[in-house]
Amino acid sequence: MSELPAVRILKQPAEVASLAPLTEFVLETAAAASVPEDDFWKLELVLEEILMNVFRHGYPPGARGEVEIHTGVMAPGRIAVEVRDWGIAFDPLTAAPPPNLSERLEDRTPGGLGVFLTQHLSPDCSYVRVDGQNRFAFSFPQNN
Amino acid sequence: MTIETTRSGEAVILKPVGRMDAASAPQFEAECKLHIDAGCRKLVADLSGLTYVSSLGLGSFVHAAKDLQGRGGDLVLSGMRGMVREVFSITKLLQVFKVYDTVESALASV
């Protein structure tokens, strides 16, 4: 494992263009922790879902906001990630009812799968509102 | 992500190559809409070049398929592999869509 500070922090504008650099930043931590590359897509999915919630719901349309990621190695093969923003209080885990996965195509809605995927791939994910911040935290992978 | 477009009879084959994430999914959805609005009712999505799909990408497939279904058409998928197949499986969309191993078998179904 290469040497990294205990916690690394990156702040970016809360917009879709920040998705790639923020993802790359977290994957660097995953690589440093020797998380198997075959599992990176799971980490990317969870991160994308959380970040898109911030980009879409965190700040009023037209307002410039920021998002900050804190990430660190918890143990060999395992990392911690926390996504923070200063937008309106928004808990993505309870914002919408869970999707009904047994529905036929005509009854499916295009959205709603993001939170399901997040909770499926990262069951220990959690949301808190602290000091005017939304904080969404998870560890990866789960079963180490 | 790039999208390669080819035709076979009345069918349009769209092949997204690369990553279909929140940044690129709208591009695929717009491409589907373009062909549907132009009268295409048989759409094949060749996913053999897709390396990543997020929920926004899944939403694009659901949206296009429902749009086509409402107009008497069909969207079928082919060539799904790796994490793409796994994400369709986790969300039980494998049971919702018509999924084929190859473009040829997908074309034969529409």
mmCIF file of N, CA and C in Angstrom, chain B:
data_model
loop_
_atom_site.group_PDB
_atom_site.id
_atom_site.type_symbol
_atom_site.label_atom_id
_atom_site.label_comp_id
_atom_site.label_asym_id
_atom_site.label_seq_id
_atom_site.Cartn_x
_atom_site.Cartn_y
_atom_site.Cartn_z
ATOM 1 N N MET B 1 -18.437 8.408 -23.825
ATOM 2 C CA MET B 1 -19.225 7.412 -24.565
ATOM 3 C C MET B 1 -19.468 7.897 -25.985
ATOM 4 N N THR B 2 -19.330 6.996 -26.930
ATOM 5 C CA THR B 2 -19.717 7.287 -28.310
ATOM 6 C C THR B 2 -20.870 6.359 -28.676
ATOM 7 N N ILE B 3 -21.654 6.755 -29.672
ATOM 8 C CA ILE B 3 -22.772 5.910 -30.109
ATOM 9 C C ILE B 3 -22.639 5.652 -31.603
ATOM 10 N N GLU B 4 -22.491 4.371 -31.939
ATOM 11 C CA GLU B 4 -22.435 4.003 -33.356
ATOM 12 C C GLU B 4 -23.846 3.620 -33.800
ATOM 13 N N THR B 5 -24.264 4.150 -34.938
ATOM 14 C CA THR B 5 -25.615 3.879 -35.437
ATOM 15 C C THR B 5 -25.547 3.174 -36.786
ATOM 16 N N THR B 6 -26.248 2.049 -36.884
ATOM 17 C CA THR B 6 -26.351 1.345 -38.166
ATOM 18 C C THR B 6 -27.804 0.942 -38.377
ATOM 19 N N ARG B 7 -28.139 0.566 -39.601
ATOM 20 C CA ARG B 7 -29.502 0.138 -39.909
ATOM 21 C C ARG B 7 -29.497 -1.263 -40.482
ATOM 22 N N SER B 8 -30.575 -1.982 -40.201
ATOM 23 C CA SER B 8 -30.762 -3.300 -40.787
ATOM 24 C C SER B 8 -32.250 -3.436 -41.083
ATOM 25 N N GLY B 9 -32.628 -3.285 -42.347
ATOM 26 C CA GLY B 9 -34.044 -3.276 -42.688
ATOM 27 C C GLY B 9 -34.730 -2.107 -42.006
ATOM 28 N N GLU B 10 -35.820 -2.409 -41.293
ATOM 29 C CA GLU B 10 -36.548 -1.341 -40.598
ATOM 30 C C GLU B 10 -35.935 -1.026 -39.229
ATOM 31 N N ALA B 11 -35.005 -1.840 -38.819
ATOM 32 C CA ALA B 11 -34.449 -1.679 -37.460
ATOM 33 C C ALA B 11 -33.255 -0.721 -37.445
ATOM 34 N N VAL B 12 -33.165 0.023 -36.354
ATOM 35 C CA VAL B 12 -31.989 0.854 -36.106
ATOM 36 C C VAL B 12 -31.208 0.208 -34.965
ATOM 37 N N ILE B 13 -29.910 0.061 -35.177
ATOM 38 C CA ILE B 13 -29.049 -0.534 -34.148
ATOM 39 C C ILE B 13 -28.179 0.569 -33.556
ATOM 40 N N LEU B 14 -28.322 0.774 -32.255
ATOM 41 C CA LEU B 14 -27.497 1.766 -31.562
ATOM 42 C C LEU B 14 -26.474 1.027 -30.705
ATOM 43 N N LYS B 15 -25.214 1.389 -30.877
ATOM 44 C CA LYS B 15 -24.161 0.736 -30.093
ATOM 45 C C LYS B 15 -23.422 1.780 -29.261
ATOM 46 N N PRO B 16 -23.844 1.947 -28.000
ATOM 47 C CA PRO B 16 -23.091 2.860 -27.124
ATOM 48 C C PRO B 16 -21.783 2.205 -26.704
ATOM 49 N N VAL B 17 -20.693 2.926 -26.828
ATOM 50 C CA VAL B 17 -19.375 2.378 -26.492
ATOM 51 C C VAL B 17 -18.750 3.228 -25.390
ATOM 52 N N GLY B 18 -18.356 2.573 -24.301
ATOM 53 C CA GLY B 18 -17.733 3.298 -23.197
ATOM 54 C C GLY B 18 -18.611 3.276 -21.958
ATOM 55 N N ARG B 19 -18.690 4.409 -21.284
ATOM 56 C CA ARG B 19 -19.409 4.496 -20.010
ATOM 57 C C ARG B 19 -20.715 5.268 -20.158
ATOM 58 N N MET B 20 -21.817 4.667 -19.673
ATOM 59 C CA MET B 20 -23.084 5.377 -19.672
ATOM 60 C C MET B 20 -23.391 5.792 -18.226
ATOM 61 N N ASP B 21 -22.941 6.992 -17.895
ATOM 62 C CA ASP B 21 -23.158 7.507 -16.542
ATOM 63 C C ASP B 21 -24.078 8.730 -16.609
ATOM 64 N N ALA B 22 -24.142 9.455 -15.507
ATOM 65 C CA ALA B 22 -25.047 10.608 -15.453
ATOM 66 C C ALA B 22 -24.696 11.652 -16.503
ATOM 67 N N ALA B 23 -23.404 11.728 -16.843
ATOM 68 C CA ALA B 23 -22.971 12.735 -17.813
ATOM 69 C C ALA B 23 -23.326 12.331 -19.243
ATOM 70 N N SER B 24 -23.310 11.031 -19.527
ATOM 71 C CA SER B 24 -23.496 10.599 -20.913
ATOM 72 C C SER B 24 -24.863 9.983 -21.204
ATOM 73 N N ALA B 25 -25.605 9.565 -20.182
ATOM 74 C CA ALA B 25 -26.905 8.921 -20.413
ATOM 75 C C ALA B 25 -27.867 9.800 -21.217
ATOM 76 N N PRO B 26 -27.914 11.121 -20.949
ATOM 77 C CA PRO B 26 -28.841 11.956 -21.731
ATOM 78 C C PRO B 26 -28.569 11.898 -23.239
ATOM 79 N N GLN B 27 -27.296 11.680 -23.596
ATOM 80 C CA GLN B 27 -26.915 11.577 -25.002
ATOM 81 C C GLN B 27 -27.587 10.346 -25.640
ATOM 82 N N PHE B 28 -27.587 9.229 -24.919
ATOM 83 C CA PHE B 28 -28.206 8.009 -25.447
ATOM 84 C C PHE B 28 -29.716 8.183 -25.536
ATOM 85 N N GLU B 29 -30.283 8.783 -24.504
ATOM 86 C CA GLU B 29 -31.736 8.985 -24.492
ATOM 87 C C GLU B 29 -32.150 9.883 -25.667
ATOM 88 N N ALA B 30 -31.366 10.916 -25.925
ATOM 89 C CA ALA B 30 -31.666 11.834 -27.022
ATOM 90 C C ALA B 30 -31.550 11.130 -28.376
ATOM 91 N N GLU B 31 -30.554 10.249 -28.492
ATOM 92 C CA GLU B 31 -30.357 9.507 -29.745
ATOM 93 C C GLU B 31 -31.550 8.571 -29.992
ATOM 94 N N CYS B 32 -32.014 7.910 -28.934
ATOM 95 C CA CYS B 32 -33.187 7.039 -29.066
ATOM 96 C C CYS B 32 -34.394 7.859 -29.506
ATOM 97 N N LYS B 33 -34.594 8.986 -28.872
ATOM 98 C CA LYS B 33 -35.761 9.830 -29.161
ATOM 99 C C LYS B 33 -35.734 10.317 -30.612
ATOM 100 N N LEU B 34 -34.532 10.647 -31.070
ATOM 101 C CA LEU B 34 -34.362 11.112 -32.451
ATOM 102 C C LEU B 34 -34.910 10.079 -33.432
ATOM 103 N N HIS B 35 -34.533 8.822 -33.226
ATOM 104 C CA HIS B 35 -34.956 7.764 -34.151
ATOM 105 C C HIS B 35 -36.437 7.425 -33.970
ATOM 106 N N ILE B 36 -36.905 7.434 -32.725
ATOM 107 C CA ILE B 36 -38.317 7.127 -32.479
ATOM 108 C C ILE B 36 -39.196 8.210 -33.101
ATOM 109 N N ASP B 37 -38.809 9.461 -32.907
ATOM 110 C CA ASP B 37 -39.582 10.571 -33.480
ATOM 111 C C ASP B 37 -39.548 10.546 -35.003
ATOM 112 N N ALA B 38 -38.469 9.972 -35.560
ATOM 113 C CA ALA B 38 -38.351 9.891 -37.022
ATOM 114 C C ALA B 38 -39.128 8.701 -37.592
ATOM 115 N N GLY B 39 -39.775 7.935 -36.694
ATOM 116 C CA GLY B 39 -40.627 6.843 -37.167
ATOM 117 C C GLY B 39 -40.097 5.449 -36.911
ATOM 118 N N CYS B 40 -38.898 5.337 -36.364
ATOM 119 C CA CYS B 40 -38.344 4.011 -36.078
ATOM 120 C C CYS B 40 -39.162 3.324 -34.981
ATOM 121 N N ARG B 41 -39.542 2.078 -35.210
ATOM 122 C CA ARG B 41 -40.295 1.324 -34.202
ATOM 123 C C ARG B 41 -39.557 0.054 -33.778
ATOM 124 N N LYS B 42 -38.430 -0.194 -34.403
ATOM 125 C CA LYS B 42 -37.626 -1.373 -34.036
ATOM 126 C C LYS B 42 -36.221 -0.905 -33.704
ATOM 127 N N LEU B 43 -35.935 -0.885 -32.429
ATOM 128 C CA LEU B 43 -34.646 -0.371 -31.965
ATOM 129 C C LEU B 43 -33.882 -1.503 -31.264
ATOM 130 N N VAL B 44 -32.655 -1.708 -31.675
ATOM 131 C CA VAL B 44 -31.785 -2.695 -31.022
ATOM 132 C C VAL B 44 -30.638 -1.922 -30.367
ATOM 133 N N ALA B 45 -30.435 -2.155 -29.078
ATOM 134 C CA ALA B 45 -29.287 -1.558 -28.401
ATOM 135 C C ALA B 45 -28.226 -2.646 -28.234
ATOM 136 N N ASP B 46 -27.124 -2.485 -28.955
ATOM 137 C CA ASP B 46 -26.008 -3.427 -28.868
ATOM 138 C C ASP B 46 -25.089 -2.952 -27.741
ATOM 139 N N LEU B 47 -25.095 -3.683 -26.626
ATOM 140 C CA LEU B 47 -24.378 -3.227 -25.429
ATOM 141 C C LEU B 47 -23.013 -3.912 -25.270
ATOM 142 N N SER B 48 -22.528 -4.510 -26.351
ATOM 143 C CA SER B 48 -21.261 -5.246 -26.256
ATOM 144 C C SER B 48 -20.065 -4.330 -25.999
ATOM 145 N N GLY B 49 -20.233 -3.020 -26.268
ATOM 146 C CA GLY B 49 -19.127 -2.095 -26.048
ATOM 147 C C GLY B 49 -19.298 -1.251 -24.797
ATOM 148 N N LEU B 50 -20.344 -1.554 -24.024
ATOM 149 C CA LEU B 50 -20.620 -0.753 -22.833
ATOM 150 C C LEU B 50 -19.855 -1.329 -21.638
ATOM 151 N N THR B 51 -19.089 -0.484 -20.953
ATOM 152 C CA THR B 51 -18.268 -0.973 -19.849
ATOM 153 C C THR B 51 -18.816 -0.577 -18.484
ATOM 154 N N TYR B 52 -19.778 0.354 -18.464
ATOM 155 C CA TYR B 52 -20.319 0.839 -17.189
ATOM 156 C C TYR B 52 -21.704 1.427 -17.439
ATOM 157 N N VAL B 53 -22.635 1.119 -16.564
ATOM 158 C CA VAL B 53 -23.954 1.764 -16.635
ATOM 159 C C VAL B 53 -24.413 2.065 -15.215
ATOM 160 N N SER B 54 -24.903 3.289 -15.002
ATOM 161 C CA SER B 54 -25.420 3.659 -13.682
ATOM 162 C C SER B 54 -26.940 3.739 -13.753
ATOM 163 N N SER B 55 -27.570 4.137 -12.664
ATOM 164 C CA SER B 55 -29.031 4.165 -12.653
ATOM 165 C C SER B 55 -29.578 5.163 -13.669
ATOM 166 N N LEU B 56 -28.810 6.218 -13.926
ATOM 167 C CA LEU B 56 -29.242 7.179 -14.946
ATOM 168 C C LEU B 56 -29.257 6.516 -16.317
ATOM 169 N N GLY B 57 -28.285 5.656 -16.576
ATOM 170 C CA GLY B 57 -28.243 4.905 -17.827
ATOM 171 C C GLY B 57 -29.408 3.933 -17.908
ATOM 172 N N LEU B 58 -29.676 3.229 -16.816
ATOM 173 C CA LEU B 58 -30.808 2.303 -16.788
ATOM 174 C C LEU B 58 -32.101 3.053 -17.096
ATOM 175 N N GLY B 59 -32.200 4.245 -16.517
ATOM 176 C CA GLY B 59 -33.386 5.075 -16.745
ATOM 177 C C GLY B 59 -33.567 5.413 -18.214
ATOM 178 N N SER B 60 -32.473 5.604 -18.926
ATOM 179 C CA SER B 60 -32.549 5.910 -20.361
ATOM 180 C C SER B 60 -33.150 4.739 -21.141
ATOM 181 N N PHE B 61 -32.738 3.521 -20.775
ATOM 182 C CA PHE B 61 -33.291 2.344 -21.454
ATOM 183 C C PHE B 61 -34.786 2.197 -21.153
ATOM 184 N N VAL B 62 -35.148 2.387 -19.871
ATOM 185 C CA VAL B 62 -36.556 2.265 -19.487
ATOM 186 C C VAL B 62 -37.385 3.313 -20.217
ATOM 187 N N HIS B 63 -36.865 4.531 -20.260
ATOM 188 C CA HIS B 63 -37.591 5.631 -20.896
ATOM 189 C C HIS B 63 -37.818 5.348 -22.379
ATOM 190 N N ALA B 64 -36.753 4.947 -23.072
ATOM 191 C CA ALA B 64 -36.855 4.685 -24.513
ATOM 192 C C ALA B 64 -37.782 3.501 -24.788
ATOM 193 N N ALA B 65 -37.676 2.465 -23.965
ATOM 194 C CA ALA B 65 -38.500 1.274 -24.180
ATOM 195 C C ALA B 65 -39.976 1.586 -23.975
ATOM 196 N N LYS B 66 -40.282 2.387 -22.948
ATOM 197 C CA LYS B 66 -41.681 2.740 -22.692
ATOM 198 C C LYS B 66 -42.226 3.633 -23.802
ATOM 199 N N ASP B 67 -41.380 4.540 -24.273
ATOM 200 C CA ASP B 67 -41.766 5.429 -25.366
ATOM 201 C C ASP B 67 -42.135 4.594 -26.604
ATOM 202 N N LEU B 68 -41.275 3.637 -26.922
ATOM 203 C CA LEU B 68 -41.505 2.783 -28.084
ATOM 204 C C LEU B 68 -42.735 1.900 -27.892
ATOM 205 N N GLN B 69 -42.856 1.349 -26.704
ATOM 206 C CA GLN B 69 -43.984 0.465 -26.417
ATOM 207 C C GLN B 69 -45.308 1.216 -26.614
ATOM 208 N N GLY B 70 -45.309 2.476 -26.171
ATOM 209 C CA GLY B 70 -46.513 3.299 -26.299
ATOM 210 C C GLY B 70 -46.864 3.609 -27.751
ATOM 211 N N ARG B 71 -45.899 3.419 -28.638
ATOM 212 C CA ARG B 71 -46.148 3.692 -30.065
ATOM 213 C C ARG B 71 -46.152 2.409 -30.887
ATOM 214 N N GLY B 72 -46.298 1.278 -30.196
ATOM 215 C CA GLY B 72 -46.381 -0.003 -30.896
ATOM 216 C C GLY B 72 -45.043 -0.546 -31.343
ATOM 217 N N GLY B 73 -43.962 -0.052 -30.783
ATOM 218 C CA GLY B 73 -42.630 -0.512 -31.177
ATOM 219 C C GLY B 73 -41.970 -1.330 -30.095
ATOM 220 N N ASP B 74 -40.690 -1.570 -30.274
ATOM 221 C CA ASP B 74 -39.968 -2.432 -29.350
ATOM 222 C C ASP B 74 -38.489 -2.037 -29.268
ATOM 223 N N LEU B 75 -37.961 -2.049 -28.044
ATOM 224 C CA LEU B 75 -36.510 -1.891 -27.838
ATOM 225 C C LEU B 75 -35.993 -3.214 -27.302
ATOM 226 N N VAL B 76 -35.047 -3.804 -27.992
ATOM 227 C CA VAL B 76 -34.447 -5.037 -27.488
ATOM 228 C C VAL B 76 -32.954 -4.807 -27.277
ATOM 229 N N LEU B 77 -32.381 -5.565 -26.349
ATOM 230 C CA LEU B 77 -30.984 -5.375 -25.960
ATOM 231 C C LEU B 77 -30.158 -6.595 -26.338
ATOM 232 N N SER B 78 -28.916 -6.366 -26.678
ATOM 233 C CA SER B 78 -28.048 -7.508 -26.996
ATOM 234 C C SER B 78 -26.623 -7.253 -26.491
ATOM 235 N N GLY B 79 -25.891 -8.360 -26.347
ATOM 236 C CA GLY B 79 -24.452 -8.280 -26.087
ATOM 237 C C GLY B 79 -24.052 -7.790 -24.707
ATOM 238 N N MET B 80 -24.994 -7.833 -23.764
ATOM 239 C CA MET B 80 -24.703 -7.326 -22.420
ATOM 240 C C MET B 80 -23.656 -8.196 -21.725
ATOM 241 N N ARG B 81 -22.724 -7.556 -21.035
ATOM 242 C CA ARG B 81 -21.692 -8.358 -20.367
ATOM 243 C C ARG B 81 -21.181 -7.644 -19.118
ATOM 244 N N GLY B 82 -20.415 -8.392 -18.316
ATOM 245 C CA GLY B 82 -19.730 -7.820 -17.159
ATOM 246 C C GLY B 82 -20.658 -7.085 -16.201
ATOM 247 N N MET B 83 -20.196 -5.921 -15.751
ATOM 248 C CA MET B 83 -20.963 -5.179 -14.750
ATOM 249 C C MET B 83 -22.304 -4.711 -15.294
ATOM 250 N N VAL B 84 -22.384 -4.483 -16.606
ATOM 251 C CA VAL B 84 -23.647 -4.026 -17.197
ATOM 252 C C VAL B 84 -24.721 -5.090 -16.983
ATOM 253 N N ARG B 85 -24.368 -6.342 -17.282
ATOM 254 C CA ARG B 85 -25.327 -7.428 -17.067
ATOM 255 C C ARG B 85 -25.664 -7.557 -15.581
ATOM 256 N N GLU B 86 -24.664 -7.379 -14.740
ATOM 257 C CA GLU B 86 -24.894 -7.525 -13.298
ATOM 258 C C GLU B 86 -25.853 -6.444 -12.771
ATOM 259 N N VAL B 87 -25.690 -5.211 -13.258
ATOM 260 C CA VAL B 87 -26.562 -4.125 -12.802
ATOM 261 C C VAL B 87 -27.995 -4.340 -13.311
ATOM 262 N N PHE B 88 -28.140 -4.797 -14.550
ATOM 263 C CA PHE B 88 -29.485 -5.132 -15.058
ATOM 264 C C PHE B 88 -30.088 -6.268 -14.229
ATOM 265 N N SER B 89 -29.233 -7.202 -13.801
ATOM 266 C CA SER B 89 -29.713 -8.339 -13.020
ATOM 267 C C SER B 89 -30.146 -7.905 -11.621
ATOM 268 N N ILE B 90 -29.311 -7.102 -10.951
ATOM 269 C CA ILE B 90 -29.608 -6.644 -9.587
ATOM 270 C C ILE B 90 -30.940 -5.900 -9.552
ATOM 271 N N THR B 91 -31.189 -5.098 -10.580
ATOM 272 C CA THR B 91 -32.406 -4.273 -10.608
ATOM 273 C C THR B 91 -33.585 -5.003 -11.258
ATOM 274 N N LYS B 92 -33.360 -6.280 -11.566
ATOM 275 C CA LYS B 92 -34.375 -7.150 -12.168
ATOM 276 C C LYS B 92 -34.871 -6.627 -13.522
ATOM 277 N N LEU B 93 -34.058 -5.823 -14.155
ATOM 278 C CA LEU B 93 -34.409 -5.348 -15.493
ATOM 279 C C LEU B 93 -34.122 -6.402 -16.561
ATOM 280 N N LEU B 94 -33.341 -7.428 -16.199
ATOM 281 C CA LEU B 94 -33.112 -8.523 -17.155
ATOM 282 C C LEU B 94 -34.424 -9.223 -17.466
ATOM 283 N N GLN B 95 -35.335 -9.252 -16.460
ATOM 284 C CA GLN B 95 -36.623 -9.911 -16.672
ATOM 285 C C GLN B 95 -37.604 -9.007 -17.402
ATOM 286 N N VAL B 96 -37.330 -7.713 -17.387
ATOM 287 C CA VAL B 96 -38.256 -6.736 -17.959
ATOM 288 C C VAL B 96 -38.003 -6.542 -19.455
ATOM 289 N N PHE B 97 -36.715 -6.531 -19.824
ATOM 290 C CA PHE B 97 -36.352 -6.304 -21.223
ATOM 291 C C PHE B 97 -36.217 -7.623 -21.978
ATOM 292 N N LYS B 98 -36.329 -7.518 -23.307
ATOM 293 C CA LYS B 98 -35.984 -8.661 -24.148
ATOM 294 C C LYS B 98 -34.481 -8.570 -24.387
ATOM 295 N N VAL B 99 -33.751 -9.580 -23.924
ATOM 296 C CA VAL B 99 -32.292 -9.542 -23.944
ATOM 297 C C VAL B 99 -31.755 -10.718 -24.769
ATOM 298 N N TYR B 100 -30.873 -10.422 -25.700
ATOM 299 C CA TYR B 100 -30.305 -11.460 -26.566
ATOM 300 C C TYR B 100 -28.785 -11.420 -26.493
ATOM 301 N N ASP B 101 -28.174 -12.558 -26.846
ATOM 302 C CA ASP B 101 -26.714 -12.632 -26.777
ATOM 303 C C ASP B 101 -26.054 -11.839 -27.897
ATOM 304 N N THR B 102 -26.669 -11.860 -29.069
ATOM 305 C CA THR B 102 -26.043 -11.212 -30.230
ATOM 306 C C THR B 102 -27.006 -10.256 -30.917
ATOM 307 N N VAL B 103 -26.439 -9.335 -31.684
ATOM 308 C CA VAL B 103 -27.259 -8.412 -32.474
ATOM 309 C C VAL B 103 -28.125 -9.191 -33.458
ATOM 310 N N GLU B 104 -27.550 -10.245 -34.044
ATOM 311 C CA GLU B 104 -28.269 -11.030 -35.041
ATOM 312 C C GLU B 104 -29.546 -11.648 -34.446
ATOM 313 N N SER B 105 -29.417 -12.233 -33.253
ATOM 314 C CA SER B 105 -30.601 -12.839 -32.633
ATOM 315 C C SER B 105 -31.589 -11.774 -32.190
ATOM 316 N N ALA B 106 -31.072 -10.590 -31.795
ATOM 317 C CA ALA B 106 -31.963 -9.493 -31.426
ATOM 318 C C ALA B 106 -32.737 -9.008 -32.646
ATOM 319 N N LEU B 107 -32.060 -8.884 -33.764
ATOM 320 C CA LEU B 107 -32.705 -8.432 -35.001
ATOM 321 C C LEU B 107 -33.785 -9.420 -35.440
ATOM 322 N N ALA B 108 -33.511 -10.700 -35.256
ATOM 323 C CA ALA B 108 -34.482 -11.718 -35.673
ATOM 324 C C ALA B 108 -35.767 -11.648 -34.845
ATOM 325 N N SER B 109 -35.682 -11.003 -33.685
ATOM 326 C CA SER B 109 -36.849 -10.973 -32.775
ATOM 327 C C SER B 109 -37.756 -9.776 -33.016
ATOM 328 N N VAL B 110 -37.254 -8.772 -33.741
ATOM 329 C CA VAL B 110 -38.079 -7.551 -33.901
ATOM 330 C C VAL B 110 -38.732 -7.488 -35.281
#
